[in-house]
Coordinates of C-alpha atoms and ligand atoms in Angstrom, one line a residue:
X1 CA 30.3 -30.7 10.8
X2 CA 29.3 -27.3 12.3
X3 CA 28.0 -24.6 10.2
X4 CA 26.0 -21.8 11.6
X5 CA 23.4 -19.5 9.0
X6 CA 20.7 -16.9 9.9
X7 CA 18.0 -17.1 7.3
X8 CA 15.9 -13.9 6.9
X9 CA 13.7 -12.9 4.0
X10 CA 11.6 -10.0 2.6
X11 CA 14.0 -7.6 4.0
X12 CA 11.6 -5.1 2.0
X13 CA 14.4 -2.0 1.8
X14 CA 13.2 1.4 0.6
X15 CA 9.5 0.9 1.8
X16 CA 8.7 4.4 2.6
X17 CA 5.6 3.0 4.1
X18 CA 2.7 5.5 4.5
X19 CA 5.2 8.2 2.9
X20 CA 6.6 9.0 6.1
X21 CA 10.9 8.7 6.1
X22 CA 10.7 7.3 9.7
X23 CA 9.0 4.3 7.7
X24 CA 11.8 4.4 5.2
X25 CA 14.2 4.2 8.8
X26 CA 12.4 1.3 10.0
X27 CA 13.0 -1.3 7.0
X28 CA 16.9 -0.3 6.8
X29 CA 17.2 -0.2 10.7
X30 CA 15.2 -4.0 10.8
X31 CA 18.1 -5.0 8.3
X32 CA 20.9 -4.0 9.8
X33 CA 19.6 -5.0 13.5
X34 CA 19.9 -8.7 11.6
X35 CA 22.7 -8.3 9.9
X36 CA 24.3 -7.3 14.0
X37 CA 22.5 -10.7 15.0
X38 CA 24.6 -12.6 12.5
X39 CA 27.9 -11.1 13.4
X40 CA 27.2 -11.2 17.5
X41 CA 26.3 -15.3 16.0
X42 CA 29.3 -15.8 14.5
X43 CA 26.9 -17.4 11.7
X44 CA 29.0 -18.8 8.7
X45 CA 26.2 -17.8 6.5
X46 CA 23.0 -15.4 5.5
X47 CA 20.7 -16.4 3.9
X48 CA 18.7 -13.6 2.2
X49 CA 15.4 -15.8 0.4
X50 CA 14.0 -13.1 -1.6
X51 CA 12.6 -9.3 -1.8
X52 CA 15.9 -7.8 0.3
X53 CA 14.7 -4.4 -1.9
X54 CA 10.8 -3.6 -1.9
X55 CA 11.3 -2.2 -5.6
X56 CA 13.1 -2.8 -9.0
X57 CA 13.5 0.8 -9.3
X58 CA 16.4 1.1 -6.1
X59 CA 16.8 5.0 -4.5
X60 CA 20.6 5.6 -4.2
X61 CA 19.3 6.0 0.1
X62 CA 17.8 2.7 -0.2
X63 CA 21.5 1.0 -1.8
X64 CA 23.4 3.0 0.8
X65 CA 21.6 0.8 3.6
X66 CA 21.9 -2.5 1.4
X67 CA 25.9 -1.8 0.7
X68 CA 26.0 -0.7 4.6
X69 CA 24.8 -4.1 6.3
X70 CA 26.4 -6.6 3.5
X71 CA 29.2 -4.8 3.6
X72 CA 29.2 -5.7 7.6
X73 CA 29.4 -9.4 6.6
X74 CA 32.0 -9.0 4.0
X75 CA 34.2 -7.5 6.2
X76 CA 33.9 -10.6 8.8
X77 CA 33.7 -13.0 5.7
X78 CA 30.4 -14.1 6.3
X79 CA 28.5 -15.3 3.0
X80 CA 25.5 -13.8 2.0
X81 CA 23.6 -15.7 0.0
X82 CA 20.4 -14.6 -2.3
X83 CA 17.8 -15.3 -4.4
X84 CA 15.7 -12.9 -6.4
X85 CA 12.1 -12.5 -5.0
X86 CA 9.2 -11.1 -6.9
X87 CA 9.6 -7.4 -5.6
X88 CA 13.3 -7.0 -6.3
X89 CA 13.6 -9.2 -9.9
X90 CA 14.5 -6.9 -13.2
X91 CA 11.5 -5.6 -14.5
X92 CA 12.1 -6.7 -17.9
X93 CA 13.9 -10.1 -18.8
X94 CA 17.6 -9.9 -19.7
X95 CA 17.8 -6.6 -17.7
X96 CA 20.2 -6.8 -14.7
X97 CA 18.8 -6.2 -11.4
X98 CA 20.1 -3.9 -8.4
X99 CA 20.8 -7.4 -6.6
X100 CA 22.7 -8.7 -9.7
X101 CA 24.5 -4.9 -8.9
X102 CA 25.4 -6.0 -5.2
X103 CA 26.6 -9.6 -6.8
X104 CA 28.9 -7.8 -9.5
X105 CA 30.3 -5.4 -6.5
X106 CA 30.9 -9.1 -4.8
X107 CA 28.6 -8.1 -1.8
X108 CA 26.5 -11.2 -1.9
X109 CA 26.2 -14.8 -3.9
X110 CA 22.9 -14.4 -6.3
X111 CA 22.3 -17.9 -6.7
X112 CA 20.0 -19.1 -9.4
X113 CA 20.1 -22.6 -11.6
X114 CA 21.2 -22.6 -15.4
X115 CA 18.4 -22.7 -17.5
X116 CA 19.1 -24.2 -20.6
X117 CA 17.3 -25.7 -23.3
X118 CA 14.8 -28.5 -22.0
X119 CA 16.4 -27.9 -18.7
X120 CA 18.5 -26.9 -16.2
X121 CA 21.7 -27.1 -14.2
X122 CA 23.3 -26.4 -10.9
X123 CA 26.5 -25.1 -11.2
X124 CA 29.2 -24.5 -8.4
X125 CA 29.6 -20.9 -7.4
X126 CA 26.5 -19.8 -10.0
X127 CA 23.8 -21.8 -8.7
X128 CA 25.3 -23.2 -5.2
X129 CA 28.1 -23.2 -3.1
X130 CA 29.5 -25.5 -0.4
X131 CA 30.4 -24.9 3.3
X132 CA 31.7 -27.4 5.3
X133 CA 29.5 -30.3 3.8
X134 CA 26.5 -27.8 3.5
X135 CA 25.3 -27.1 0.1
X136 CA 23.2 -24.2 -0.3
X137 CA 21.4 -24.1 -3.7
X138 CA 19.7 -20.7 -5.0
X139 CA 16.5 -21.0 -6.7
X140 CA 14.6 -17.1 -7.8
X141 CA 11.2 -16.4 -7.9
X142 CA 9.6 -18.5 -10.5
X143 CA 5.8 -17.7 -10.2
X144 CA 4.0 -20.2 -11.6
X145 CA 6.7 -22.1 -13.3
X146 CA 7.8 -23.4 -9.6
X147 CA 6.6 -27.1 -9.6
X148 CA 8.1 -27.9 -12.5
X149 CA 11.2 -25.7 -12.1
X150 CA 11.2 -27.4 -8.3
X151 CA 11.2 -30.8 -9.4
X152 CA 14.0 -30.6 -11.9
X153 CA 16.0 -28.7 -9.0
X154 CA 15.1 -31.8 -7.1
X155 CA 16.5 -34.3 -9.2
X156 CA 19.7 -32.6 -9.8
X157 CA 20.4 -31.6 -5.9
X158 CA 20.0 -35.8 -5.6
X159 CA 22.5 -36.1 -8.5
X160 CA 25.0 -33.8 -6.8
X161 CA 24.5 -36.1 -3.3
X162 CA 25.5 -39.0 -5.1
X163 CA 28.8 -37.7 -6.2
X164 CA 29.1 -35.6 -2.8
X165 CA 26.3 -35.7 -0.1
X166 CA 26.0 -32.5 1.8
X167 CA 23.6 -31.1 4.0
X168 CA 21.1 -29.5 1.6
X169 CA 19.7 -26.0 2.0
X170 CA 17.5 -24.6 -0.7
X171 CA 16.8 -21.0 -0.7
X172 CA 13.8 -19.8 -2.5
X173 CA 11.3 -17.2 -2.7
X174 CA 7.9 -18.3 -2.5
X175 CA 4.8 -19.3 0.0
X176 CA 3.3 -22.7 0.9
X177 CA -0.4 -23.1 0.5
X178 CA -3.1 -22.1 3.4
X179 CA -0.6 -20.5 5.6
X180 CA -2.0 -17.0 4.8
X181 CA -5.9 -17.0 4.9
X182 CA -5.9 -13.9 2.6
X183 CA -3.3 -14.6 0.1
X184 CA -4.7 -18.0 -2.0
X185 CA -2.0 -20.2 -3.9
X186 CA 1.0 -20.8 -3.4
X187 CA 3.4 -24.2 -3.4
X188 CA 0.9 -27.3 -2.4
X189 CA 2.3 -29.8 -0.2
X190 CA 2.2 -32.4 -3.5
X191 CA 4.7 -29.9 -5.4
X192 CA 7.1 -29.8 -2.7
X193 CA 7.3 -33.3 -2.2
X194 CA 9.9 -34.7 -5.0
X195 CA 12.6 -32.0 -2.6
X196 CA 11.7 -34.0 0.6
X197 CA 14.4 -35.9 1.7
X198 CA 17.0 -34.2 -0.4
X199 CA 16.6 -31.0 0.7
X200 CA 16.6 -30.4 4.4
X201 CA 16.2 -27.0 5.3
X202 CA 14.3 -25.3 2.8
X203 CA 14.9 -21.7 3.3
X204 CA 11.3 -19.8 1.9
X205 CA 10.6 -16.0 1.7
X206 CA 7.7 -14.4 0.3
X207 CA 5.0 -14.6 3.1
X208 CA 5.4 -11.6 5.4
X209 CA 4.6 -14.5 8.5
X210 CA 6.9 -16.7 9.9
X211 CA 5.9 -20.9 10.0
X212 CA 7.8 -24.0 9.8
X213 CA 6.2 -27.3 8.4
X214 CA 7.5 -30.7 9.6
X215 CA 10.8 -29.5 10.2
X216 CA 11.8 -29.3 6.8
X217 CA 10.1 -26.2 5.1
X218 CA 10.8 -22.7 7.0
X219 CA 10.0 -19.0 6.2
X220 CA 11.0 -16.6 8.6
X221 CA 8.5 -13.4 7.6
X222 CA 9.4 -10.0 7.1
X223 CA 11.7 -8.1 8.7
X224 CA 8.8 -4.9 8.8
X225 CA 5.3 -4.9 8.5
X226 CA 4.3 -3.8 5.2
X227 CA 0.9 -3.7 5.8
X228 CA -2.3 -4.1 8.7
X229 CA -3.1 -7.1 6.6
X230 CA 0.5 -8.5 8.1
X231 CA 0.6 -6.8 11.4
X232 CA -0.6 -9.7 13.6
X233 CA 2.2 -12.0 12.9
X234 CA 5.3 -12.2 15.0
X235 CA 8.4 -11.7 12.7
X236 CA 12.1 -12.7 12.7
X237 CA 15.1 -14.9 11.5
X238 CA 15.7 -17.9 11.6
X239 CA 19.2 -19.0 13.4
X240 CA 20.2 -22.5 12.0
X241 CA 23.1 -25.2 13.2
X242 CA 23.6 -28.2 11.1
X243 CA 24.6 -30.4 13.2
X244 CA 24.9 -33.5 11.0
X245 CA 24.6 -35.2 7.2
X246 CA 20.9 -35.0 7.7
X247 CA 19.9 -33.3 11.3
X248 CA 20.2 -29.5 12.0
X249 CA 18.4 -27.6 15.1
X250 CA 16.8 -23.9 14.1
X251 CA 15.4 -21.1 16.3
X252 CA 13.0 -18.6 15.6
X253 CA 14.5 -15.4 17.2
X254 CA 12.2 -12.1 16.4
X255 CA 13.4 -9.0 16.1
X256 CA 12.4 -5.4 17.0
X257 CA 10.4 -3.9 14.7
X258 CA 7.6 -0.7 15.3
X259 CA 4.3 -1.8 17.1
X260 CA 0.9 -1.7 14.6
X261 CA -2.6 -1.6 16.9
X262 CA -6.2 -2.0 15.1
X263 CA -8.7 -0.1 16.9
X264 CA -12.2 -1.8 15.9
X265 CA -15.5 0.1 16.3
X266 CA -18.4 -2.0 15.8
X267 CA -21.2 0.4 13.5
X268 CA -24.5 -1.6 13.9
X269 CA -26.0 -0.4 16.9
X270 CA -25.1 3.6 16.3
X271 CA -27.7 4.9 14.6
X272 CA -26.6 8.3 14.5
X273 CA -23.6 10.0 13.6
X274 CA -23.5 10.8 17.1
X275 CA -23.9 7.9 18.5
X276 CA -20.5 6.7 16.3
X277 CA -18.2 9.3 17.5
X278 CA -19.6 7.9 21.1
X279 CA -18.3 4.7 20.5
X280 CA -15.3 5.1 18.7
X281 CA -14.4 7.7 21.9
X282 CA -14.5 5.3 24.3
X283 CA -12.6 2.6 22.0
X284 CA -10.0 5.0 21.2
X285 CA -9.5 5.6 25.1
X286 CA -9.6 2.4 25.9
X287 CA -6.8 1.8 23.3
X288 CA -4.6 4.5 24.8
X289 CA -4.5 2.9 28.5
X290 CA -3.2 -0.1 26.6
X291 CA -0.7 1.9 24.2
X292 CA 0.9 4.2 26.4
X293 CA 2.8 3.1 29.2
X294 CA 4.2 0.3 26.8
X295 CA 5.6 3.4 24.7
X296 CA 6.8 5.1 28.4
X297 CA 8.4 2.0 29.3
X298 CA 10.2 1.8 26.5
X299 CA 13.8 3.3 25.9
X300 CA 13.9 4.3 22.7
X301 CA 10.8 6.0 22.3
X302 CA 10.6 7.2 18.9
X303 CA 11.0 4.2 17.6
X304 CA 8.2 2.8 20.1
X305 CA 5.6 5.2 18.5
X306 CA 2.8 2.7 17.2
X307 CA 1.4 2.7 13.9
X308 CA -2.5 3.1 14.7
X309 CA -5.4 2.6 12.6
X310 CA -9.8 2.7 13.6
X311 CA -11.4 0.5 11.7
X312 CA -15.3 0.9 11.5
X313 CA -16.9 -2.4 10.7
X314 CA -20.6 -3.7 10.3
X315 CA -23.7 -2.6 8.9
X316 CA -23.5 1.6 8.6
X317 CA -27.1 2.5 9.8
X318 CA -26.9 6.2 8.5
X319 CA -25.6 7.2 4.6
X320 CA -22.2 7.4 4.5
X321 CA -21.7 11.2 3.6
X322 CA -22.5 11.8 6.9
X323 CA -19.8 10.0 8.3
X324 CA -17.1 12.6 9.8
X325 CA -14.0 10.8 9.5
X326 CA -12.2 13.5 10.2
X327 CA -13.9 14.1 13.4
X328 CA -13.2 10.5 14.3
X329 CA -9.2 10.8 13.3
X330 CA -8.6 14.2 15.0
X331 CA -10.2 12.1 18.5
X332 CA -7.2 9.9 17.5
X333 CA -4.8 12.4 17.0
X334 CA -5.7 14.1 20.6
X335 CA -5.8 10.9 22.6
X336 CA -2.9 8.4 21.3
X337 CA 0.9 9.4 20.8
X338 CA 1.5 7.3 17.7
X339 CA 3.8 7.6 14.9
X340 CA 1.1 8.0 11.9
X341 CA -3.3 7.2 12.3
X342 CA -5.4 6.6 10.0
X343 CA -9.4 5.4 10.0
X344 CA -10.7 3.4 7.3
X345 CA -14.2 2.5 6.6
X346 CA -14.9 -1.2 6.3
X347 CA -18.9 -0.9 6.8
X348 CA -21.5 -1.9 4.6
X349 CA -24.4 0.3 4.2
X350 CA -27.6 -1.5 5.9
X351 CA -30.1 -3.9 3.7
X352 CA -33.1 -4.9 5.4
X353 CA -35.5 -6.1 2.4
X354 CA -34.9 -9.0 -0.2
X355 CA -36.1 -7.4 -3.4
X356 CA -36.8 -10.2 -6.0
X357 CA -35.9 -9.1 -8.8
X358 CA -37.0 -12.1 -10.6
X359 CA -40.6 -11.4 -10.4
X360 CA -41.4 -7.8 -10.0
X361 CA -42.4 -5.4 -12.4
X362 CA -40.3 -2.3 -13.5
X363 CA -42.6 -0.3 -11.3
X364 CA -42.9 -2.3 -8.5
X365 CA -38.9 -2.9 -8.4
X366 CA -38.4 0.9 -8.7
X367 CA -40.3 1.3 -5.6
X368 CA -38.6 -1.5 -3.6
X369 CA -35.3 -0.3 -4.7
X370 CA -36.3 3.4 -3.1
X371 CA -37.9 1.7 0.1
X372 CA -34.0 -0.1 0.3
X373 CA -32.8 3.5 0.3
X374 CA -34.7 4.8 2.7
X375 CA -34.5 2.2 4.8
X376 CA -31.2 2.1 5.0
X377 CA -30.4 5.3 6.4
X378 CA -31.2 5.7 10.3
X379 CA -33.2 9.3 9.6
X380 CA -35.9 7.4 6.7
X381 CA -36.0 3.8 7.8
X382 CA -38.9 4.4 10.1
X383 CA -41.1 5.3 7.2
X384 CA -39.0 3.6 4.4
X385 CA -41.9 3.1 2.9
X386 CA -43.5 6.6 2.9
X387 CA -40.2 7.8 1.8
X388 CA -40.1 5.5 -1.2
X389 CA -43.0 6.5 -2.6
X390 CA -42.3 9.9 -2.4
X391 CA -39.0 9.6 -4.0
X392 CA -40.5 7.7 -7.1
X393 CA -43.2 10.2 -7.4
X394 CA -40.5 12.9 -7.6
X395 CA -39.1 11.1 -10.3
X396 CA -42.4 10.9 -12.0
X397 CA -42.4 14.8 -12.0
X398 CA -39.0 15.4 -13.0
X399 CA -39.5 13.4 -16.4
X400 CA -42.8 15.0 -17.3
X401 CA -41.1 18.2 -17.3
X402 CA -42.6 20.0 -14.5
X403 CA -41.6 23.1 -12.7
X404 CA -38.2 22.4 -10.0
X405 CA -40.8 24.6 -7.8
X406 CA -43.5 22.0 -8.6
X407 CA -40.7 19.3 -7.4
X408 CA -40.2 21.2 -4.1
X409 CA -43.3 21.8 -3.2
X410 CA -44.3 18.0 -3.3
X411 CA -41.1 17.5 -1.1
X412 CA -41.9 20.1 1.4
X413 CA -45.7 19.1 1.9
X414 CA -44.5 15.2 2.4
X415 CA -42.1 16.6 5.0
X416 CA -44.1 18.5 7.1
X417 CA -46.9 15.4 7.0
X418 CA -44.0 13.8 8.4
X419 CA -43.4 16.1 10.9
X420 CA -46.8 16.1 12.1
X421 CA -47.0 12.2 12.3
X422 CA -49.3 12.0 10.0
X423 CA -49.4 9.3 7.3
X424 CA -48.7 10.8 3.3
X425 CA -51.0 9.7 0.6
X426 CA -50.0 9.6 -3.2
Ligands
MN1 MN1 7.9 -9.9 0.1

């Protein structure tokens, strides 16, 4: 028994990520670089375990690329083999899909079981075929039906091993619990256990990060990134011999894809807008002595270009209008040769008192609430207090009426106490 398969998933095509058609480029050129690792393998198989299109809705570009590298396969009759993920299902029920298009064009296998009334069935050529004493069952996105839609699929994968035991590969789009810190749920160890033993390669998609559990359970990851929240996981195939009944050996192999770099500034000790640009300068500099001779070195350089991003994170010590972002993404823009940049804001603004609001009054919460304000912009906090009570005795004119002049005045006169360094009364 020798039979060869790569196993990819969350192929992701027609993410024009960022709007930018290089993006678009990116996902179709990660698909067809595998689909020219499977041919230069000789692989009897592909295995495609979910999400091959990033939409229902497909863009006629976006089926061009899809026809273009199954078409590849067909012509060296190597199977391809999906399931239906949660990004590339029909949107409605009973609505065909643009995979079910590819399977009615005879481009790939959609494998899915037979669900029928209390139940369901695996039937050859629908729901599995058979290579060389490999089975390789299909099972779609089932959300949160999958235990129980697992376990049935266990017990009749066991029932077709009585009457013909195969090498068992499931394919099947969805994650195993805690292997993405971010993304809670997912398949629980317990859930998967009735497959153990009768399946043994389970082919998973859906988690853009490749792992492997115990030598049974593997998910390749994404072709692409599809987002920063992604970008700091390796990605890939999977190549995969059987070898025997039960023993098979599989490799990890990544494959190119377009570098993502986080730039982080750390906001807490800038207390002026100033004093941000500073640091973010010399971060950003920093960050180009890494990025660019990796982009020189390489040969094709467009497709080399990084996607960047500066991330501001900690306590903002300043109010956050007088952030200049744009200030901050042109220093980007000047100093790194990257394919797209962007700057995004994680900061909180700062808190430095613990207002109870349990036991103060209305008045005296009011005030703390202003202090808070103050005190949380770099400019005020040094007299957060001062500051406070000027703003609620503004507020105090404003509802009884009085004159905007009357308003100003009271501002002006607390401004130039504070000028002088002297302490304001109320
Ligand atoms: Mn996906």
């Amino acid at each position: 028994m020798s039979v060869r398969f790569l196993h990819m998933a969350d192929v992701h095509l027609g993410n024009q990520q960022y709007n930018l058609s290089a993006r678009f480029n990116d996902f179709g050129r990660a698909f067809l670089d595998a689909v020219d690792l499977a041919l230069d393998q000789r692989v009897d198989a592909v295995l495609i375990a979910g999400d091959l299109f990033h939409k229902a809705t497909v863009e006629p570009k976006t089926l061009l690329i899809a026809e273009e590298g199954l078409a590849r396969l067909q012509a060296r009759g190597i199977a391809a083999l999906a399931v239906h993920g949660n990004h590339d299902r029909a949107r409605y029920l009973a609505q065909a899909s643009w995979v079910d298009y590819l399977a009615e064009r005879g481009l790939v296998r959609l494998l899915s079981p037979v669900f029928v009334e209390g139940g369901l069935l695996l039937e050859p050529e629908t729901s599995y075929i058979e290579l060389d004493g490999v089975r390789f069952v299909g099972v779609p996105w089932l959300g949160a039906a999958a235990p129980r839609v697992l376990r049935e699929v266990a017990v009749a994968c066991a029932d077709l091993n009585a009457s013909r035991p195969c090498f068992t590969v499931l394919i099947t789009h969805g994650g195993v619990e805690g292997q993405m810190p971010h993304m809670p749920g997912g398949l629980t160890f317990a859930e998967l256990e009735p497959l153990k033993g009768i399946v043994q390669y389970l082919a998973l998609g859906h988690l853009h990060k490749p792992y492997c559990v115990d030598d049974w359970i593997y998910n390749p990851g994404s072709l692409e990134t599809c987002s920063f929240d992604e970008a700091q996981y390796e990605r890939g195939v999977y190549l995969v011999d059987v070898t025997g009944r039960e023993t098979h050996i599989a490799e990890h192999r990544r494959t190119a894809m377009r570098p993502f770099f986080t730039i982080n500034v750390q906001t807490d000790l800038c207390l002026t807008p100033d004093d941000l640009v500073a640091a973010a300068r010399a971060e950003i500099a920093q960050a180009a002595r890494k990025i660019r001779p990796v982009v020189d070195q390489c040969s094709d350089r467009e497709r080399a270009l990084p996607v960047v991003r500066l991330v501001l994170r900690g306590n903002l010590t300043f109010d956050r209008t007088r952030l200049e972002a744009d200030v901050l993404h042109r220093m980007m823009r000047d100093e790194i040769e990257a394919l797209h940049s962007r700057v995004e804001n994680h900061t909180s603004p700062l808190k430095t008192s613990t207002v109870n609001t349990e036991t103060l009054g209305r008045n005296e919460l009011e005030k703390a609430i202003f202090e808070d304000q103050a005190r949380g912009d770099s400019r005020f906090a040094g007299q957060a207090e001062a500051w406070g009570n000027l703003m609620q005795a503004m507020k105090a004119l404003v509802l009884d009426g009085a004159d905007p002049a009357a308003v100003y005045d009271l501002l002006d006169g607390h401004m130039a106490a504070l000028e002088d360094g002297g302490h304001v009364d109320h």
